[in-house]
Tab-separated table of C-alpha atoms in Angstrom:
chain	number	residue	atom	x	y	z
O	276	UNK	CA	77.297	105.925	101.054
O	277	UNK	CA	74.313	105.092	103.260
O	278	UNK	CA	71.008	103.597	102.171
O	279	UNK	CA	67.841	105.163	103.578
O	280	UNK	CA	64.628	103.512	102.398
O	281	UNK	CA	66.044	102.942	98.924
O	282	UNK	CA	67.663	106.370	98.625
O	283	UNK	CA	71.451	106.557	98.549
O	284	UNK	CA	72.812	109.306	100.765
O	285	UNK	CA	76.033	110.456	99.115
O	286	UNK	CA	78.163	112.965	100.973
O	287	UNK	CA	80.351	115.346	98.980
O	288	UNK	CA	82.942	117.724	100.394
O	289	UNK	CA	83.325	120.314	97.623
O	290	UNK	CA	86.866	121.451	98.378
O	291	UNK	CA	89.024	123.780	96.294
O	292	UNK	CA	91.922	121.313	96.187
O	293	UNK	CA	90.085	117.976	96.290
O	294	UNK	CA	86.501	116.833	96.100
O	295	UNK	CA	85.879	114.147	98.678
O	296	UNK	CA	83.199	111.558	99.328
O	297	UNK	CA	83.170	109.154	102.246
O	298	UNK	CA	85.391	106.788	100.260
O	299	UNK	CA	87.074	108.731	97.440
O	300	UNK	CA	89.351	111.725	96.863
O	301	UNK	CA	89.781	113.470	93.486
O	302	UNK	CA	91.621	116.720	92.615
O	303	UNK	CA	89.126	119.382	91.589
O	304	UNK	CA	90.572	120.367	88.230
O	305	UNK	CA	87.990	120.381	85.407
O	306	UNK	CA	88.839	120.774	81.713
O	307	UNK	CA	85.986	120.864	79.179
O	308	UNK	CA	86.648	119.173	75.807
O	309	UNK	CA	84.715	119.114	72.536
O	310	UNK	CA	85.679	115.481	71.932
O	311	UNK	CA	86.710	112.480	73.981
O	312	UNK	CA	90.073	113.059	75.709
O	313	UNK	CA	93.031	111.119	74.357
O	314	UNK	CA	93.920	109.492	77.683
O	315	UNK	CA	91.514	107.387	79.715
O	316	UNK	CA	90.765	107.935	83.395
O	317	UNK	CA	88.494	110.419	85.179
O	318	UNK	CA	86.631	111.402	82.026
O	319	UNK	CA	82.972	112.373	82.160
O	320	UNK	CA	80.523	112.820	79.280
O	321	UNK	CA	77.453	114.950	79.927
O	322	UNK	CA	75.044	116.661	77.529
O	323	UNK	CA	77.326	116.308	74.513
O	324	UNK	CA	80.502	117.527	76.225
O	325	UNK	CA	83.503	115.703	77.611
O	326	UNK	CA	85.294	116.687	80.787
O	327	UNK	CA	88.729	115.725	81.990
O	328	UNK	CA	88.687	115.723	85.791
O	329	UNK	CA	91.552	115.673	88.265
O	330	UNK	CA	94.270	117.745	86.597
O	331	UNK	CA	95.135	120.673	88.866
O	332	UNK	CA	92.586	122.222	91.214
O	333	UNK	CA	89.949	124.940	91.346
O	334	UNK	CA	91.001	128.478	92.027
O	335	UNK	CA	89.480	130.126	95.071
O	336	UNK	CA	86.025	131.557	94.347
O	337	UNK	CA	83.632	132.896	96.996
O	338	UNK	CA	80.556	131.368	95.307
O	339	UNK	CA	80.818	127.723	94.228
O	340	UNK	CA	77.674	127.995	92.104
O	341	UNK	CA	79.188	130.637	89.850
O	342	UNK	CA	80.105	128.208	87.048
O	343	UNK	CA	79.455	124.625	85.928
O	344	UNK	CA	82.573	123.052	87.448
O	345	UNK	CA	81.203	122.015	90.835
O	346	UNK	CA	78.111	120.527	89.213
O	347	UNK	CA	80.301	118.381	86.954
O	348	UNK	CA	82.451	117.466	89.953
O	349	UNK	CA	79.299	116.504	91.856
O	350	UNK	CA	78.250	114.098	89.085
O	351	UNK	CA	81.753	112.624	89.104
O	352	UNK	CA	81.727	112.214	92.893
O	353	UNK	CA	78.342	110.484	92.808
O	354	UNK	CA	79.581	108.094	90.115
O	355	UNK	CA	82.762	107.257	92.036
O	356	UNK	CA	80.798	106.572	95.210
O	357	UNK	CA	78.162	104.446	93.433
O	358	UNK	CA	80.954	102.533	91.731
O	359	UNK	CA	82.161	101.396	95.154
O	360	UNK	CA	79.100	99.113	95.237
O	361	UNK	CA	78.907	98.492	91.466
O	362	UNK	CA	75.723	100.569	91.121
O	363	UNK	CA	74.916	102.653	88.039
O	364	UNK	CA	71.315	103.686	88.731
O	365	UNK	CA	70.007	105.181	91.977
O	366	UNK	CA	67.895	107.744	93.778
O	367	UNK	CA	70.382	110.089	95.447
O	368	UNK	CA	70.246	112.500	98.352
O	369	UNK	CA	73.291	114.797	98.360
O	370	UNK	CA	74.810	115.772	101.709
O	371	UNK	CA	77.316	118.599	101.392
O	372	UNK	CA	78.526	121.786	103.059
O	373	UNK	CA	79.763	125.360	102.799
O	374	UNK	CA	82.183	127.450	104.900
O	375	UNK	CA	80.758	128.430	108.281
O	376	UNK	CA	80.208	132.099	107.506
O	377	UNK	CA	78.864	131.473	103.994
O	378	UNK	CA	76.298	128.799	104.683
O	379	UNK	CA	73.667	131.230	105.973
O	380	UNK	CA	73.596	133.317	102.784
O	381	UNK	CA	74.498	130.692	100.168
O	382	UNK	CA	72.752	127.530	101.390
O	383	UNK	CA	69.597	127.861	99.300
O	384	UNK	CA	71.340	128.978	96.116
O	385	UNK	CA	73.808	126.083	96.395
O	386	UNK	CA	70.940	123.617	96.938
O	387	UNK	CA	69.164	124.952	93.855
O	388	UNK	CA	72.426	124.688	91.907
O	389	UNK	CA	72.785	120.994	92.786
O	390	UNK	CA	69.060	120.206	92.416
O	391	UNK	CA	68.684	121.958	89.050
O	392	UNK	CA	67.864	118.696	87.281
O	393	UNK	CA	66.171	115.775	88.985
O	394	UNK	CA	66.898	113.043	86.437
O	395	UNK	CA	70.475	113.000	85.167
O	396	UNK	CA	72.094	110.654	82.676
O	397	UNK	CA	75.828	110.715	81.951
O	398	UNK	CA	78.894	108.543	81.453
O	399	UNK	CA	81.946	108.386	83.677
O	400	UNK	CA	84.988	106.266	82.878
O	401	UNK	CA	83.051	104.308	80.278
O	402	UNK	CA	80.023	103.507	82.471
O	403	UNK	CA	76.593	105.007	82.002
O	404	UNK	CA	74.935	106.377	85.143
O	405	UNK	CA	71.272	107.185	85.557
O	406	UNK	CA	70.531	109.006	88.775
O	407	UNK	CA	67.626	110.897	90.277
O	408	UNK	CA	68.712	113.653	92.642
O	409	UNK	CA	65.734	113.783	94.976
O	410	UNK	CA	67.170	115.820	97.844
O	411	UNK	CA	70.085	117.893	99.085
O	412	UNK	CA	71.141	118.985	102.572
O	413	UNK	CA	73.804	121.681	103.056
O	414	UNK	CA	75.679	121.766	106.380
O	415	UNK	CA	78.206	124.230	107.832
O	416	UNK	CA	81.785	123.003	107.515
O	417	UNK	CA	83.831	122.161	110.600
O	418	UNK	CA	81.294	120.563	112.919
O	419	UNK	CA	80.532	117.515	110.709
O	420	UNK	CA	84.174	116.400	110.926
O	421	UNK	CA	83.901	115.950	114.707
O	422	UNK	CA	80.188	115.194	115.142
O	423	UNK	CA	80.647	111.476	115.853
O	424	UNK	CA	82.934	112.216	118.808
O	425	UNK	CA	81.367	115.441	120.083
O	426	UNK	CA	79.946	113.682	123.160
O	427	UNK	CA	83.518	113.512	124.457
O	428	UNK	CA	84.034	117.287	124.141
O	429	UNK	CA	83.701	118.337	127.759
O	430	UNK	CA	85.021	121.788	128.562
O	431	UNK	CA	86.204	124.264	125.916
O	432	UNK	CA	87.266	123.038	122.475
O	433	UNK	CA	88.227	124.790	119.254
O	434	UNK	CA	87.897	123.120	115.848
O	435	UNK	CA	90.044	124.377	112.951
O	436	UNK	CA	89.010	122.892	109.607
O	437	UNK	CA	91.843	123.738	107.200
O	438	UNK	CA	90.922	123.227	103.564
O	439	UNK	CA	92.655	124.277	100.383
O	440	UNK	CA	90.879	127.638	100.178
O	441	UNK	CA	89.657	128.507	103.666
O	442	UNK	CA	90.094	127.742	107.348
O	443	UNK	CA	86.883	127.424	109.349
O	444	UNK	CA	87.113	128.002	113.097
O	445	UNK	CA	84.473	126.986	115.620
O	446	UNK	CA	84.192	126.740	119.393
O	447	UNK	CA	82.498	123.734	121.023
O	448	UNK	CA	81.710	124.129	124.729
O	449	UNK	CA	80.490	121.154	126.748
O	450	UNK	CA	79.576	119.260	123.567
O	451	UNK	CA	77.594	122.150	122.047
O	452	UNK	CA	78.797	124.094	118.957
O	453	UNK	CA	78.747	127.854	119.525
O	454	UNK	CA	77.083	129.521	116.549
O	455	UNK	CA	78.158	132.987	117.708
O	456	UNK	CA	81.807	131.892	117.831
O	457	UNK	CA	82.388	130.676	114.278
O	458	UNK	CA	84.666	132.281	111.698
O	459	UNK	CA	85.943	131.696	108.163
O	460	UNK	CA	89.435	132.829	107.189
O	461	UNK	CA	91.000	132.776	103.721
O	462	UNK	CA	93.995	130.861	105.033
O	463	UNK	CA	93.778	127.536	103.214
O	464	UNK	CA	96.636	125.301	102.122
O	465	UNK	CA	96.768	127.012	98.730
O	466	UNK	CA	98.105	130.102	100.491
O	467	UNK	CA	101.064	127.977	101.613
O	468	UNK	CA	101.576	126.606	98.091
O	469	UNK	CA	101.612	130.128	96.646
O	470	UNK	CA	104.072	131.267	99.308
O	471	UNK	CA	106.414	128.323	98.645
O	472	UNK	CA	106.237	128.831	94.873
O	473	UNK	CA	107.089	132.516	95.234
O	474	UNK	CA	109.961	131.802	97.618
O	475	UNK	CA	111.525	129.338	95.155
O	476	UNK	CA	111.175	131.870	92.335
O	477	UNK	CA	112.633	134.717	94.427
O	478	UNK	CA	115.598	132.679	95.600
O	479	UNK	CA	116.476	130.547	92.568
O	480	UNK	CA	114.579	132.195	89.659
O	481	UNK	CA	112.891	128.857	88.958
O	482	UNK	CA	109.216	128.059	88.507
O	483	UNK	CA	108.412	124.883	90.415
O	484	UNK	CA	105.393	122.702	89.677
O	485	UNK	CA	102.759	122.793	92.402
O	486	UNK	CA	102.625	118.992	92.526
O	487	UNK	CA	106.203	118.946	93.856
O	488	UNK	CA	105.319	121.498	96.515
O	489	UNK	CA	102.227	119.549	97.547
O	490	UNK	CA	104.271	116.353	97.846
O	491	UNK	CA	106.755	118.040	100.183
O	492	UNK	CA	103.899	119.436	102.264
O	493	UNK	CA	102.299	116.009	102.558
O	494	UNK	CA	105.311	113.721	102.877
O	495	UNK	CA	108.206	116.040	103.766
O	496	UNK	CA	110.154	115.279	100.606
O	497	UNK	CA	109.868	114.975	96.806
O	498	UNK	CA	111.948	114.035	93.755
O	499	UNK	CA	113.532	117.479	93.547
O	500	UNK	CA	116.780	119.024	94.771
O	501	UNK	CA	117.326	119.422	98.503
O	502	UNK	CA	117.760	123.190	98.166
O	503	UNK	CA	114.202	123.482	96.848
O	504	UNK	CA	112.859	121.155	99.543
O	505	UNK	CA	114.489	123.336	102.189
O	506	UNK	CA	112.775	126.476	100.866
O	507	UNK	CA	109.384	124.716	100.740
O	508	UNK	CA	109.773	123.401	104.285
O	509	UNK	CA	110.583	126.878	105.580
O	510	UNK	CA	107.525	128.310	103.824
O	511	UNK	CA	105.397	125.552	105.375
O	512	UNK	CA	106.724	126.275	108.857
O	513	UNK	CA	105.896	129.967	108.451
O	514	UNK	CA	102.426	129.114	107.132
O	515	UNK	CA	101.650	126.853	110.098
O	516	UNK	CA	102.931	129.544	112.454
O	517	UNK	CA	100.457	131.961	110.823
O	518	UNK	CA	97.652	129.453	111.474
O	519	UNK	CA	98.386	129.429	115.195
O	520	UNK	CA	98.740	133.209	115.186
O	521	UNK	CA	95.280	133.469	113.620
O	522	UNK	CA	93.805	131.046	116.152
O	523	UNK	CA	95.239	133.132	118.993
O	524	UNK	CA	93.407	136.146	117.551
O	525	UNK	CA	90.249	134.176	118.273
O	526	UNK	CA	91.324	133.620	121.876
O	527	UNK	CA	92.986	130.257	121.483
O	528	UNK	CA	95.207	129.401	124.454
O	529	UNK	CA	96.631	125.881	124.602
O	530	UNK	CA	96.337	125.784	128.411
O	531	UNK	CA	92.643	126.691	128.359
O	532	UNK	CA	91.341	125.289	125.069
O	533	UNK	CA	91.702	121.874	123.466
O	534	UNK	CA	92.387	122.250	119.756
O	535	UNK	CA	91.220	119.880	117.017
O	536	UNK	CA	92.763	120.228	113.535
O	537	UNK	CA	90.848	118.615	110.658
O	538	UNK	CA	90.868	118.883	106.868
O	539	UNK	CA	93.612	118.657	104.282
O	540	UNK	CA	95.803	121.098	106.191
O	541	UNK	CA	96.030	118.801	109.213
O	542	UNK	CA	99.086	117.052	107.773
O	543	UNK	CA	100.910	120.396	107.495
O	544	UNK	CA	100.327	121.136	111.162
O	545	UNK	CA	101.536	117.643	112.024
O	546	UNK	CA	104.641	117.845	109.796
O	547	UNK	CA	105.686	121.469	110.333
O	548	UNK	CA	103.950	122.784	113.457
O	549	UNK	CA	105.055	123.256	117.040
O	550	UNK	CA	102.346	122.157	119.440
O	551	UNK	CA	101.602	120.048	122.500
O	552	UNK	CA	100.216	116.699	121.269
O	553	UNK	CA	98.438	116.255	124.613
O	554	UNK	CA	96.388	119.388	123.931
O	555	UNK	CA	96.104	119.314	120.126
O	556	UNK	CA	94.388	116.517	118.191
O	557	UNK	CA	95.293	116.073	114.518
O	558	UNK	CA	92.755	114.258	112.336
O	559	UNK	CA	94.446	113.398	109.044
O	560	UNK	CA	91.400	111.689	107.530
O	561	UNK	CA	90.763	113.948	104.551
O	562	UNK	CA	87.314	112.360	104.153
O	563	UNK	CA	86.244	113.074	107.760
O	564	UNK	CA	84.015	116.001	106.791
O	565	UNK	CA	82.245	114.018	104.059
O	566	UNK	CA	81.657	111.165	106.503
O	567	UNK	CA	80.152	113.672	108.918
O	568	UNK	CA	77.823	115.057	106.242
O	569	UNK	CA	76.622	111.536	105.508
O	570	UNK	CA	76.022	110.776	109.185
O	571	UNK	CA	74.109	114.021	109.802
O	572	UNK	CA	71.962	113.658	106.674
O	573	UNK	CA	71.010	110.108	107.661
O	574	UNK	CA	70.019	111.254	111.154
O	575	UNK	CA	67.901	114.075	109.743
O	576	UNK	CA	66.117	111.861	107.219
O	577	UNK	CA	65.540	109.185	109.842
O	578	UNK	CA	63.857	111.766	112.053
O	579	UNK	CA	61.730	113.017	109.177
O	580	UNK	CA	63.406	116.431	108.920
């Protein structure tokens, strides 16, 4: 969170698996309740309804403004970020993003979705928050994750931002992002989770909880039998291979192009991929994109844009 003339710039990366701010990560599951949930933790009360946040994750949808979930998640993310500095009342400027190929057509509708109500009052985890959402900037995903280091990008670079729902691909040549060479593929980490879950079912006729799969993907192991871990690892290796195959379709060649992997899927490439570490940079900071949104929004506001 950055202060600009009394306004708090709060960056939010509205992922399908996790919603990230510069300092927090929360799974994107949202469950609406008519009364206060039995268990404490990640509960939000807004306009007479209670919401349990963080159980599971959002399914892939091509328009994030199609329901109320991402608005509720936005309020939660703002509260979690304000709580870092023990603040419960603030003027807020939201910095966020959309997939590269969606931002042109959905930017304004997503801004209107987030700016629908200027003054908002709600409770999160027992604290009352009073915020005024006075602005919102929507950036294309991918570039913000590397913007602080882009001055070092001499020559030809490719950025692959692998989220839970999509993979955004972008070329950067001599420090300049190439708008005509940007693509969005539905090849997020959730595709790997689905593949692993199906492989376990096909081989052992067992339904495995996604949390166990995600733990194997992130750490290489979990509190489950080795035979299941082996199947999940194989699915992960095949998924990462499909990522590199997709990148090659967009003219990626490791001898000619330096590759930068960012987003939640970076750990999969690191754990299960085959690559030259001298030519491929893995950024495992899942909050890197949110930090980039915050940086870019501050620069724009400072320049009066």
